[in-house]
Coordinates of C-alpha atoms (C1' of nucleotides) in Angstrom, one line a residue:
Chain A
M1 CA 0.0 0.0 0.0
G2 CA 1.6 3.2 -1.1
A3 CA -0.8 5.7 0.4
L4 CA 0.7 8.3 2.6
S5 CA -0.2 8.8 6.2
A6 CA -1.8 12.0 7.3
E7 CA 1.4 13.1 8.8
S8 CA 3.6 12.6 5.8
R9 CA 1.0 14.2 3.7
A10 CA 1.1 17.2 5.9
G11 CA 4.9 17.2 5.5
E12 CA 4.5 17.0 1.8
L13 CA 2.1 19.9 1.8
A14 CA 4.5 22.0 3.8
R15 CA 7.2 21.3 1.2
L16 CA 5.0 22.1 -1.7
G17 CA 3.0 24.9 -0.2
G18 CA 5.8 26.6 1.6
P19 CA 8.6 27.7 -0.6
A20 CA 6.8 26.9 -3.9
A21 CA 4.0 29.3 -3.0
N22 CA 6.6 32.1 -2.7
E23 CA 8.2 31.3 -6.0
R24 CA 5.5 32.6 -8.3
P25 CA 6.8 34.7 -11.1
A26 CA 6.8 38.4 -10.3
G27 CA 3.6 40.1 -11.1
T28 CA 1.4 37.1 -10.4
D29 CA 1.7 37.2 -6.7
R30 CA -1.5 37.3 -4.7
P31 CA -2.3 40.8 -3.6
E32 CA -1.2 41.5 -0.1
L33 CA -3.6 43.0 2.4
P34 CA -3.0 46.7 2.9
P35 CA -0.9 47.7 6.0
L36 CA -2.8 48.3 9.2
P37 CA -2.8 52.0 10.1
G38 CA -0.4 52.8 12.9
A39 CA 0.5 49.2 13.5
I40 CA 3.6 48.6 15.6
P41 CA 5.1 45.2 15.1
G42 CA 4.9 43.2 18.3
S43 CA 2.2 45.2 19.9
V44 CA -0.8 44.6 17.6
V45 CA -3.9 43.2 19.4
L46 CA -6.8 41.8 17.4
R47 CA -9.9 40.0 18.4
L48 CA -12.4 37.5 17.0
A49 CA -15.9 37.9 18.4
P50 CA -18.2 35.1 17.4
F51 CA -21.7 34.7 18.9
P52 CA -21.8 31.1 20.1
N53 CA -25.1 30.0 18.6
G54 CA -23.7 28.0 15.7
A55 CA -20.5 26.6 14.3
L56 CA -18.2 28.8 12.2
H57 CA -18.9 28.5 8.5
I58 CA -17.2 29.4 5.3
G59 CA -18.3 33.0 5.6
S60 CA -16.7 33.3 9.0
A61 CA -13.4 32.1 7.5
R62 CA -12.7 35.5 6.1
M63 CA -12.9 37.0 9.7
L64 CA -10.5 34.2 10.8
Y65 CA -7.9 34.5 8.2
V66 CA -7.8 38.3 7.8
N67 CA -7.3 38.7 11.5
D68 CA -4.8 35.8 11.6
E69 CA -2.9 37.2 8.6
Y70 CA -2.4 40.6 10.4
R71 CA -1.4 38.8 13.6
R72 CA 1.3 37.0 11.7
R73 CA 2.5 40.0 9.8
Y74 CA 2.9 42.2 12.9
A75 CA 3.7 39.4 15.3
G76 CA 0.7 40.5 17.3
K77 CA -1.9 38.8 19.5
L78 CA -5.3 37.5 18.5
Y79 CA -7.9 37.0 21.2
L80 CA -11.0 34.9 21.0
V81 CA -13.8 36.7 22.8
F82 CA -17.0 34.8 22.9
D83 CA -19.7 37.4 22.4
D84 CA -22.1 35.5 24.7
T85 CA -24.2 38.3 26.1
I86 CA -27.7 37.3 26.9
G87 CA -29.1 37.5 23.3
S88 CA -32.8 37.3 22.9
A89 CA -35.5 34.6 23.0
E90 CA -34.9 34.0 19.3
K91 CA -31.1 34.2 19.5
R92 CA -29.8 32.1 22.4
V93 CA -26.3 31.2 23.4
D94 CA -25.7 27.5 22.7
P95 CA -23.2 26.2 25.3
A96 CA -22.1 23.4 23.0
M97 CA -20.7 26.0 20.7
F98 CA -17.9 27.1 23.0
D99 CA -16.0 23.9 22.3
I100 CA -17.2 23.6 18.8
I101 CA -15.9 27.1 17.9
R102 CA -12.6 26.4 19.5
H103 CA -12.4 23.2 17.6
D104 CA -13.2 25.1 14.4
L105 CA -10.4 27.6 15.1
D106 CA -8.1 24.7 15.7
I107 CA -8.8 22.9 12.4
A108 CA -8.7 26.3 10.6
G109 CA -5.2 26.7 11.9
V110 CA -6.0 30.0 13.8
P111 CA -5.2 29.3 17.4
P112 CA -6.2 32.2 19.7
D113 CA -3.6 33.7 22.0
E114 CA -6.2 34.1 24.8
V115 CA -9.8 33.2 25.2
Y116 CA -12.4 35.5 26.9
Y117 CA -16.1 35.2 27.6
K118 CA -18.2 38.3 27.6
S119 CA -20.4 36.7 30.2
D120 CA -17.5 36.8 32.6
R121 CA -17.2 40.5 32.2
I122 CA -20.6 41.8 32.9
P123 CA -19.8 43.7 36.1
R124 CA -17.1 45.6 34.3
F125 CA -19.7 47.3 32.1
Y126 CA -21.6 48.9 35.0
P127 CA -19.0 51.5 36.0
W128 CA -18.5 52.4 32.4
A129 CA -22.2 52.9 32.0
R130 CA -22.0 55.2 35.1
R131 CA -19.2 57.2 33.5
V132 CA -21.4 57.7 30.4
I133 CA -24.3 58.8 32.6
D134 CA -22.1 61.2 34.6
R135 CA -21.0 62.8 31.4
G136 CA -24.7 63.4 30.6
G137 CA -24.4 60.9 27.7
A138 CA -27.3 58.6 28.6
Y139 CA -30.7 58.4 30.2
V140 CA -33.0 55.7 31.4
C141 CA -36.0 55.3 29.1
V142 CA -39.1 53.5 30.2
C143 CA -41.0 53.5 26.9
P144 CA -42.2 50.1 25.7
A145 CA -40.1 48.9 22.8
E146 CA -42.8 49.7 20.3
R147 CA -43.1 53.3 21.3
L148 CA -39.4 53.7 21.5
R149 CA -39.2 52.6 18.0
E150 CA -41.9 54.9 16.8
N151 CA -40.4 57.9 18.5
R152 CA -37.0 57.1 17.0
E153 CA -38.5 56.8 13.6
A154 CA -40.2 60.2 14.0
S155 CA -37.1 61.9 15.6
R156 CA -39.3 62.4 18.6
A157 CA -37.9 62.5 22.1
C158 CA -39.2 60.2 24.8
P159 CA -40.2 62.1 28.0
E160 CA -37.2 60.7 29.9
R161 CA -34.7 62.1 27.5
S162 CA -34.7 65.4 29.3
Q163 CA -34.5 64.0 32.8
S164 CA -32.0 65.3 35.2
L165 CA -28.7 63.6 36.0
E166 CA -30.1 62.7 39.4
A167 CA -33.1 61.1 38.0
T168 CA -31.0 59.2 35.5
V169 CA -28.7 57.9 38.3
E170 CA -31.7 56.9 40.3
G171 CA -33.3 55.1 37.4
W172 CA -30.0 53.4 36.7
E173 CA -29.6 52.3 40.3
R174 CA -33.1 51.0 40.2
M175 CA -32.3 48.9 37.1
L176 CA -29.3 47.4 38.8
A177 CA -31.3 46.7 41.9
G178 CA -33.8 44.8 40.0
G179 CA -36.5 47.4 40.2
Y180 CA -37.5 47.0 36.6
A181 CA -38.8 43.9 34.8
P182 CA -37.4 43.0 31.4
G183 CA -38.6 45.5 28.8
E184 CA -39.6 48.1 31.4
A185 CA -36.4 50.2 31.2
V186 CA -33.3 50.6 29.2
L187 CA -30.3 52.8 29.3
R188 CA -30.1 54.8 26.1
L189 CA -27.2 56.7 24.6
R190 CA -28.1 60.4 24.0
T191 CA -26.9 60.9 20.4
D192 CA -28.9 63.2 18.2
L193 CA -32.5 62.5 17.4
A194 CA -32.2 64.5 14.2
D195 CA -29.4 62.3 13.0
P196 CA -30.1 61.5 9.4
D197 CA -29.4 57.8 10.0
P198 CA -32.4 56.5 12.0
A199 CA -30.3 53.5 13.0
F200 CA -28.1 55.8 15.1
R201 CA -30.6 57.7 17.1
D202 CA -30.3 57.1 20.8
R203 CA -29.3 53.5 20.7
V204 CA -29.8 51.2 23.7
L205 CA -26.7 50.7 25.8
M206 CA -28.0 48.4 28.6
R207 CA -31.2 46.5 29.1
V208 CA -32.9 44.2 31.6
S209 CA -33.2 40.5 30.9
D210 CA -34.0 37.5 33.1
L211 CA -33.2 34.9 30.6
D212 CA -31.1 32.0 31.9
H213 CA -27.6 32.2 30.6
P214 CA -25.8 28.8 30.1
R215 CA -22.7 30.0 31.8
V216 CA -23.8 32.5 34.5
G217 CA -27.5 31.6 34.9
R218 CA -29.5 34.5 36.3
K219 CA -26.6 36.1 38.1
Y220 CA -27.0 39.3 36.2
R221 CA -30.2 41.1 35.2
V222 CA -28.7 44.1 33.4
W223 CA -26.9 43.2 30.2
P224 CA -24.9 45.4 27.7
M225 CA -25.8 45.6 24.0
L226 CA -23.1 44.5 21.6
E227 CA -22.0 48.1 20.7
F228 CA -21.6 49.2 24.3
S229 CA -19.8 46.0 25.4
W230 CA -17.3 46.5 22.6
A231 CA -16.8 50.2 23.3
V232 CA -15.7 49.0 26.7
D233 CA -13.8 45.8 25.9
D234 CA -11.9 47.1 22.9
V235 CA -10.4 49.5 25.3
E236 CA -10.1 47.2 28.3
L237 CA -8.6 44.4 26.3
G238 CA -6.2 46.8 24.6
V239 CA -7.4 46.0 21.1
T240 CA -5.4 48.0 18.7
H241 CA -7.3 47.4 15.5
V242 CA -10.9 46.2 14.9
L243 CA -11.3 44.2 11.8
R244 CA -14.9 43.3 11.1
G245 CA -17.5 42.9 8.4
K246 CA -19.0 46.0 7.0
D247 CA -22.4 45.0 8.4
L248 CA -21.2 46.4 11.7
V249 CA -20.3 50.0 10.5
V250 CA -23.0 51.6 12.6
E251 CA -21.4 49.9 15.6
D252 CA -18.2 51.7 14.8
R253 CA -20.0 55.0 15.0
M254 CA -21.4 54.0 18.3
E255 CA -18.1 53.0 19.8
E256 CA -16.4 56.2 18.5
F257 CA -19.3 58.3 19.9
I258 CA -18.9 56.8 23.3
W259 CA -15.1 57.1 23.3
R260 CA -15.3 60.8 22.2
L261 CA -17.8 61.3 25.0
L262 CA -15.3 59.8 27.6
G263 CA -12.3 61.4 26.0
I264 CA -10.8 58.1 25.0
Q265 CA -8.8 57.4 21.8
G266 CA -10.0 54.0 20.6
P267 CA -8.7 51.7 17.9
P268 CA -9.4 52.3 14.2
F269 CA -11.8 50.0 12.3
L270 CA -11.3 48.2 9.1
H271 CA -14.0 46.3 7.2
W272 CA -14.7 43.9 4.4
G273 CA -17.8 43.3 2.4
L274 CA -20.1 40.4 2.6
L275 CA -18.7 37.1 1.2
R276 CA -21.1 34.5 -0.1
V277 CA -20.2 31.2 -1.7
R278 CA -22.7 30.5 -4.5
E279 CA -23.3 26.9 -3.6
A280 CA -23.5 27.7 0.2
K281 CA -26.6 29.9 0.2
I282 CA -27.6 28.5 3.6
S283 CA -27.7 30.8 6.5
K284 CA -26.3 30.1 9.9
S285 CA -29.8 30.3 11.5
K286 CA -31.1 27.8 9.0
S287 CA -28.3 25.5 9.8
V288 CA -29.0 25.8 13.5
A289 CA -32.5 24.7 12.9
E290 CA -31.6 21.8 10.6
V291 CA -29.0 20.6 13.0
R292 CA -31.3 20.8 16.0
S293 CA -34.1 19.1 14.2
G294 CA -31.8 16.3 13.2
E295 CA -32.4 17.0 9.5
F296 CA -28.7 17.6 9.2
D297 CA -26.2 15.1 10.5
G298 CA -24.7 17.5 13.0
W299 CA -22.4 20.5 12.2
A300 CA -20.1 18.4 10.1
D301 CA -22.9 17.8 7.6
P302 CA -21.6 19.0 4.2
R303 CA -24.8 21.0 3.7
T304 CA -23.9 23.4 6.5
W305 CA -20.6 24.5 4.8
S306 CA -19.2 24.8 8.3
I307 CA -15.4 24.8 8.8
D308 CA -15.8 21.4 10.2
S309 CA -17.6 20.1 7.2
L310 CA -15.0 21.5 4.9
E311 CA -12.3 19.6 6.8
R312 CA -14.4 16.5 6.5
R313 CA -14.4 17.0 2.8
G314 CA -10.7 17.2 2.7
I315 CA -10.4 20.9 2.0
H316 CA -7.1 21.9 3.3
P317 CA -7.1 24.9 5.7
E318 CA -4.4 26.5 3.6
A319 CA -6.7 26.4 0.6
L320 CA -9.4 28.2 2.7
R321 CA -6.8 30.7 3.8
R322 CA -5.7 31.5 0.3
F323 CA -9.3 31.6 -0.9
T324 CA -10.5 34.1 1.7
L325 CA -7.4 36.2 1.6
S326 CA -7.6 36.5 -2.2
F327 CA -10.5 38.9 -1.8
G328 CA -8.4 41.4 0.2
L329 CA -10.3 44.0 2.2
S330 CA -12.6 44.7 -0.6
L331 CA -15.8 46.4 0.5
S332 CA -17.9 45.0 -2.3
D333 CA -20.4 42.4 -1.5
I334 CA -19.4 39.4 -3.5
E335 CA -20.6 36.0 -4.5
V336 CA -18.0 33.5 -5.5
P337 CA -18.4 30.1 -7.0
A338 CA -17.1 27.2 -4.8
E339 CA -15.0 26.2 -7.8
T340 CA -12.6 29.0 -6.9
L341 CA -12.0 27.3 -3.5
Y342 CA -11.7 23.9 -5.1
A343 CA -9.1 25.2 -7.5
E344 CA -7.0 26.4 -4.5
N345 CA -7.4 23.0 -2.9
R346 CA -6.5 21.1 -6.0
Q347 CA -3.4 23.1 -6.3
L348 CA -2.4 22.0 -2.8
I349 CA -3.5 18.4 -2.7
D350 CA -3.4 17.1 -6.3
A351 CA 0.2 16.2 -6.4
V352 CA 0.2 14.4 -3.0
T353 CA -3.1 12.6 -3.3
P354 CA -3.2 8.9 -4.4
R355 CA -5.5 7.8 -7.1
R356 CA -8.1 5.0 -6.6
A357 CA -10.8 3.4 -8.5
F358 CA -14.4 3.8 -7.3
V359 CA -17.4 2.6 -9.2
P360 CA -20.7 4.2 -8.2
D361 CA -24.0 2.5 -8.8
P362 CA -22.1 -0.6 -10.0
V363 CA -23.3 -3.2 -12.6
R364 CA -21.5 -6.5 -13.0
L365 CA -19.8 -6.9 -16.3
E366 CA -18.6 -10.2 -17.7
V367 CA -16.1 -10.0 -20.5
E368 CA -16.2 -12.9 -23.0
G369 CA -13.0 -14.0 -24.6
A370 CA -10.7 -12.0 -22.4
P371 CA -7.2 -13.4 -21.8
L372 CA -6.1 -14.5 -18.3
L373 CA -4.7 -11.4 -16.6
E374 CA -2.1 -11.0 -13.9
P375 CA -2.6 -8.4 -11.2
L376 CA -1.6 -4.9 -12.3
E377 CA 0.9 -2.8 -10.6
L378 CA -0.5 0.7 -10.9
A379 CA 1.1 4.0 -9.9
N380 CA -0.7 5.8 -7.1
H381 CA -0.3 9.0 -9.0
P382 CA 0.3 9.2 -12.8
D383 CA 2.7 12.1 -12.5
H384 CA 4.4 11.4 -9.1
P385 CA 6.1 8.0 -9.0
E386 CA 7.3 8.9 -5.5
L387 CA 3.8 8.2 -4.2
G388 CA 4.5 4.5 -4.9
I389 CA 2.4 1.8 -6.5
R390 CA -0.4 -0.6 -5.5
S391 CA -1.5 -3.9 -6.8
V392 CA -4.9 -4.2 -8.5
T393 CA -6.8 -7.4 -9.4
A394 CA -7.2 -7.5 -13.1
S395 CA -9.3 -10.6 -13.9
G396 CA -13.0 -10.3 -14.3
P397 CA -15.8 -10.1 -13.8
Y398 CA -15.8 -6.4 -13.1
W399 CA -18.0 -3.7 -11.6
L400 CA -18.7 -0.8 -13.9
P401 CA -20.8 2.4 -13.4
R402 CA -24.2 1.9 -14.6
A403 CA -24.3 5.4 -16.1
E404 CA -21.4 4.6 -18.4
L405 CA -22.9 1.4 -19.6
V406 CA -26.0 3.3 -20.5
R407 CA -24.2 6.1 -22.1
H408 CA -22.0 3.8 -24.2
V409 CA -24.4 1.1 -25.2
G410 CA -23.2 -0.8 -28.2
A411 CA -19.9 1.1 -28.3
E412 CA -16.4 0.0 -27.8
I413 CA -14.9 1.3 -24.6
R414 CA -11.7 0.8 -22.7
L415 CA -11.5 -0.4 -19.1
K416 CA -8.9 2.1 -18.0
D417 CA -5.4 0.7 -17.9
L418 CA -6.6 -2.8 -18.9
L419 CA -8.4 -3.8 -22.0
N420 CA -11.0 -2.9 -24.6
V421 CA -14.5 -4.4 -24.8
R422 CA -17.6 -3.9 -27.0
L423 CA -20.7 -3.3 -24.9
P424 CA -24.0 -4.9 -25.7
A425 CA -26.6 -2.9 -27.7
E426 CA -29.1 -3.1 -24.9
P427 CA -28.7 -1.0 -21.7
P428 CA -28.4 -3.0 -18.5
E429 CA -31.7 -4.0 -16.9
G430 CA -32.7 -2.3 -13.6
G431 CA -31.9 -3.8 -10.3
S432 CA -28.5 -4.1 -8.6
G433 CA -28.1 -7.7 -9.5
A434 CA -27.9 -6.9 -13.2
V435 CA -25.2 -8.7 -15.1
V436 CA -24.0 -7.5 -18.5
S437 CA -21.9 -9.5 -20.9
A438 CA -19.4 -7.6 -23.1
Q439 CA -17.1 -8.9 -25.9
F440 CA -13.4 -8.6 -25.5
T441 CA -11.8 -6.8 -28.4
T442 CA -8.1 -6.0 -27.9
L443 CA -5.6 -5.1 -25.2
A444 CA -4.1 -2.3 -27.2
N445 CA -4.3 1.1 -25.7
K446 CA -6.6 2.7 -28.2
K447 CA -8.2 6.1 -28.1
L448 CA -11.5 5.1 -26.6
P449 CA -13.7 6.3 -23.8
R450 CA -11.8 5.2 -20.7
I451 CA -14.0 4.0 -17.9
Q452 CA -12.9 3.1 -14.4
W453 CA -13.7 -0.4 -13.2
V454 CA -13.2 -2.6 -10.1
A455 CA -12.5 -6.4 -10.3
E456 CA -15.2 -8.2 -8.4
S457 CA -12.7 -10.3 -6.7
G458 CA -11.3 -8.3 -3.8
A459 CA -13.6 -5.4 -4.3
V460 CA -14.5 -3.4 -1.2
A461 CA -17.8 -1.8 -0.5
V462 CA -17.7 2.0 -0.4
D463 CA -20.1 4.5 0.9
M464 CA -19.7 8.1 -0.3
L465 CA -21.4 11.0 1.4
G466 CA -22.3 13.7 -1.1
L467 CA -22.6 17.4 -0.8
D468 CA -26.4 17.2 -0.7
G469 CA -26.3 14.9 2.3
T470 CA -27.2 11.8 0.4
H471 CA -25.1 8.6 0.4
R472 CA -24.0 6.8 -2.8
S473 CA -22.8 3.2 -2.4
G474 CA -20.4 1.6 -4.8
R475 CA -17.4 -0.6 -5.1
G476 CA -13.8 0.4 -4.7
E477 CA -10.5 -1.4 -5.5
R478 CA -9.0 -3.6 -2.9
A479 CA -6.3 -1.1 -1.7
L480 CA -9.1 1.0 -0.2
R481 CA -9.5 -1.7 2.4
D482 CA -6.3 -0.4 4.1
S483 CA -7.3 3.2 4.0
T484 CA -7.2 5.0 7.3
A485 CA -9.3 7.8 8.9
G486 CA -8.6 11.2 7.4
Q487 CA -6.8 10.0 4.3
S488 CA -7.5 11.8 1.1
F489 CA -7.9 10.1 -2.3
Q490 CA -8.8 11.0 -5.8
F491 CA -11.4 8.7 -7.1
E492 CA -10.6 8.7 -10.7
R493 CA -13.2 10.4 -12.9
V494 CA -15.2 11.1 -9.8
G495 CA -13.4 13.6 -7.6
F496 CA -11.4 14.1 -4.4
V497 CA -12.7 12.4 -1.3
R498 CA -11.6 12.0 2.3
V499 CA -12.0 9.0 4.5
E500 CA -14.3 9.7 7.4
S501 CA -12.4 10.5 10.5
N502 CA -14.2 7.9 12.6
R503 CA -13.3 4.9 10.4
T504 CA -12.0 1.9 12.2
P505 CA -9.4 -0.2 10.5
G506 CA -10.8 -2.9 8.3
E507 CA -14.4 -1.5 8.5
E508 CA -16.7 -2.0 5.6
P509 CA -18.1 -0.3 3.8
V510 CA -15.3 2.2 3.5
R511 CA -17.0 5.5 4.3
V512 CA -15.7 8.6 2.5
C513 CA -17.0 12.1 2.1
F514 CA -16.9 13.7 -1.3
G515 CA -14.8 16.8 -1.5
H516 CA -14.9 18.4 -4.9
P517 CA -14.3 17.5 -8.5
Chain B
rG1 C1' -38.8 55.6 2.8
rC2 C1' -34.1 57.1 5.5
rU3 C1' -28.7 56.1 6.3
rC4 C1' -24.2 54.0 4.9
rC5 C1' -21.3 51.1 1.5
rC6 C1' -20.1 49.2 -3.3
rG7 C1' -20.1 49.1 -9.0
rU8 C1' -13.0 46.9 -13.6
rA9 C1' -14.2 40.5 -18.4
rG10 C1' -18.9 34.8 -16.8
rU11 C1' -16.8 35.1 -11.4
rC12 C1' -13.2 37.3 -8.2
rU13 C1' -9.3 40.8 -8.0
rA14 C1' -4.8 44.7 -9.1
rG15 C1' -4.9 49.7 -10.4
rU16 C1' -8.7 54.7 -8.0
rC17 C1' -6.2 58.2 -2.2
rC18 C1' -1.0 60.9 -5.2
rG19 C1' -4.6 61.8 -13.4
rG20 C1' -0.1 60.2 -18.0
rC21 C1' 4.5 54.2 -17.5
rC22 C1' -3.3 51.0 -18.2
rA23 C1' -4.7 50.7 -26.2
rA24 C1' -5.9 47.9 -18.2
rG25 C1' -2.2 43.1 -14.9
rG26 C1' -3.3 38.4 -12.2
rA27 C1' -6.5 34.2 -10.7
rU28 C1' -10.6 31.2 -11.9
rU29 C1' -14.2 29.8 -15.4
rC30 C1' -15.2 29.1 -20.6
rG31 C1' -13.5 27.8 -25.9
rG32 C1' -9.4 25.6 -29.0
rG33 C1' -5.0 22.6 -29.2
rG34 C1' -1.1 19.4 -27.0
rC35 C1' 0.3 15.6 -23.4
rC36 C1' -0.2 11.7 -19.5
rU37 C1' -4.2 5.1 -20.0
rU38 C1' -9.1 10.1 -15.1
rC39 C1' -14.3 14.1 -16.5
rG40 C1' -7.9 15.3 -12.4
rA41 C1' -2.8 17.4 -13.4
rC42 C1' 0.5 19.8 -16.6
rC43 C1' 1.8 22.9 -21.3
rC44 C1' 0.4 26.3 -25.3
rC45 C1' -3.3 29.6 -27.6
rG46 C1' -7.7 32.4 -27.3
rU47 C1' -12.5 35.0 -26.0
rA48 C1' -13.7 38.7 -22.6
rA49 C1' -14.0 44.5 -18.5
rC50 C1' -13.3 50.3 -16.5
rG51 C1' -22.4 50.8 -15.1
rC52 C1' -24.5 55.3 -17.9
rG53 C1' -24.4 60.7 -19.0
rG54 C1' -22.1 65.3 -18.4
rG55 C1' -17.9 68.3 -16.7
rU56 C1' -12.5 69.6 -15.5
rU57 C1' -7.8 68.7 -18.1
rC58 C1' -2.9 68.6 -23.2
rA59 C1' -4.4 63.8 -20.8
rA60 C1' -9.6 60.4 -16.7
rA61 C1' -10.6 53.5 -14.7
rU62 C1' -8.4 57.3 -11.6
rC63 C1' -10.9 64.2 -10.0
rC64 C1' -16.2 66.8 -9.8
rC65 C1' -21.7 66.6 -10.7
rG66 C1' -26.0 63.9 -11.9
rC67 C1' -28.3 59.3 -12.9
rC68 C1' -28.8 54.0 -12.9
rG69 C1' -27.8 49.3 -10.6
rG70 C1' -26.4 46.0 -6.4
rG71 C1' -25.8 45.2 -1.0
rA72 C1' -26.3 46.1 4.2
rG73 C1' -28.4 48.7 8.4
rC74 C1' -32.9 51.2 10.4
rA75 C1' -34.0 45.3 17.3
rC76 C1' -34.5 46.1 24.6
rC77 C1' -30.1 40.2 18.3
rA78 C1' -25.1 39.7 17.4

RNA sequence: GCUCCCGUAGUCUAGUCCGGCCAAGGAUUCGGGGCCUUCGACCCCGUAACGCGGGUUCAAAUCCCGCCGGGAGCACCA
C-alpha cells in the first residue's frame, strides 16, 4: 500500500505549499492585504468575536484569516472573545458552541492567544455605564419597545430624554437593583434624534433580561448591548485594530461616539464586504434549525458549509486561507463560486493525493473472450512516482458504473489501464443484480472512452457522502480496504474524497466524504 | 422611505487616495490545441471589462456633478 499517512501528507504539503508558493513569477503574486494604520510590530492586538449559537462556516473564514494574517505580519496577538451576552429569546447562546468554535479555530489553523467570555465580564460594564451617565451621555428610558421605535422613527424625544442627571442615576440604580422587569427600562445613549441615520438615534446601551444564561445563569439582570460592550472591551482588552465585516459599521460609530464622550482614543476600524459562496446559500440560523431538528447530521454535515464540514471534505485549511485572503479587504459584497475554492485546494493536494478506482452504482460486467490477466501494478499517481504503487486485481468479472454502460451502449470502450470491450446494444436491466456481458476486443491502448472499473474479486464496498447529504454506495478497489481515517484520495473520474475520521481499521463499507471534482 | 457602502471581463481581484508608465495586470471559469491510460494534473493559444451621462484637463478606470444598478443597516439580536 503506497498511500501516505496523514502526517507525511502534511509534510508533503509543507514542502509544496511553503517555498513553492513564494516562487511565483513576479507580477502574479497574490495581492497583499493593505498595511494596518499605525500598527507597531509586536504590539498589535486583534480579536475574534463570534456569537456562540452556531458553528463557524465558510463565511466566517474571512474573519478568521484576515485577522490571523495581520497577527502574523505584525507578530501580534489574536484573542477569541465569545460574544455571549444574553441575546434574545430567538437568538440564544448554545453552550455546546464554545467547544465547537474552539475546535473550528483549531482545524482552521488559527489558534487564539487568549480566550475570553463576555459573560464573565458583565460587572465591568456597570462603572462604564455610570461614566457615560455622569457625562450626561445617557438616560433611562421606560418606553415600551414599540413606542421607543416609533419615536426614534419620528425623531421624537421620549419624556425621559430630558430627565436630570439625578433622575437618571436613580433610574440606573433601580435597574441594577432589580426594580424593573425585562422590557420596562433601558439605558439609552443620548446621540442626536435629528441624526439622518435612524439607526443611530439614541441606541440602547444596557437593558434588563432575566433569561437563563448557560454559563452564568441568572446572576445578572442588566446586560450590555453589543456596541456598548465593545466600546468597553476594545479599550479594556487593549485591542489596537478592529477588523470586522461592514455589516457592523453603525457599531463603529457607536463606539467612536462613546469614546469621544469619555475622552478616549479608541482603535481604528477596518472592514470587508459580505462574502457569499454561490453553492453555500444556507444561512447560519437555517443550519442551526436543521442541525437541531436532526435533518442535518450535526455541524459536520456538508450541507452546513461549516469549517468542520470543509475539513471533513478534505479541503485543506491552507486552501481556505488563500481563498479568503484573495478577496483582500474589498468592501464590495461578492458571490464566489465554490469552484474557486476547489481550485485552490486542488493546487495544494493534487500532487500528493493517491488515485483509486471507485465505481458508483455498479453493474457487474462479464467479458467474454478475455485473456487471463495477472494483477496490475498501478502507480498511485500518474505524475508522481514517489507516491508508490499498488496492486490491482485484473481478472473479471468487473464492476462498472451503470451510467457509463447506459451512455456507451453498443460502443467499444476501454476499461482504464486494462483492455477494450464492446458493450451490448441493450442498456443494463434495472436492479442491482444486473449482469452484463461484453465482448473482449483488444488489449491495445486505443483512443476510446476510458472507464474506471473494479474487479469483483477483492472489491470493497464504499459509501460516499455527497454534498447534498445523500449517500452513494459503490465498489472500490482492494487497496481501499487499508485506508485510514482522514486520508484523502482522488477517485478517478469522480473527484477528491476524504476517508471519514471515525473509520475503524478494516471497517466495511469504507466511508468517505466527497470533497470536490 | 431614511442612512451607509459598493459598481473593472462569466466570477473574483490589481490599479482609483497621489490623473499620464493602463490601447488595463493576475486568478478562476469558458473555448481551442497538446500531453499523460481520469471528467484530475500539466503545457500552449484564445474570447472577454473600466455601469451610464455630463464636466475639469494637453491627458480620466483614476478628480467633480447627476443618474442607474447592487448590497447592508434602520431590534430592549449579534
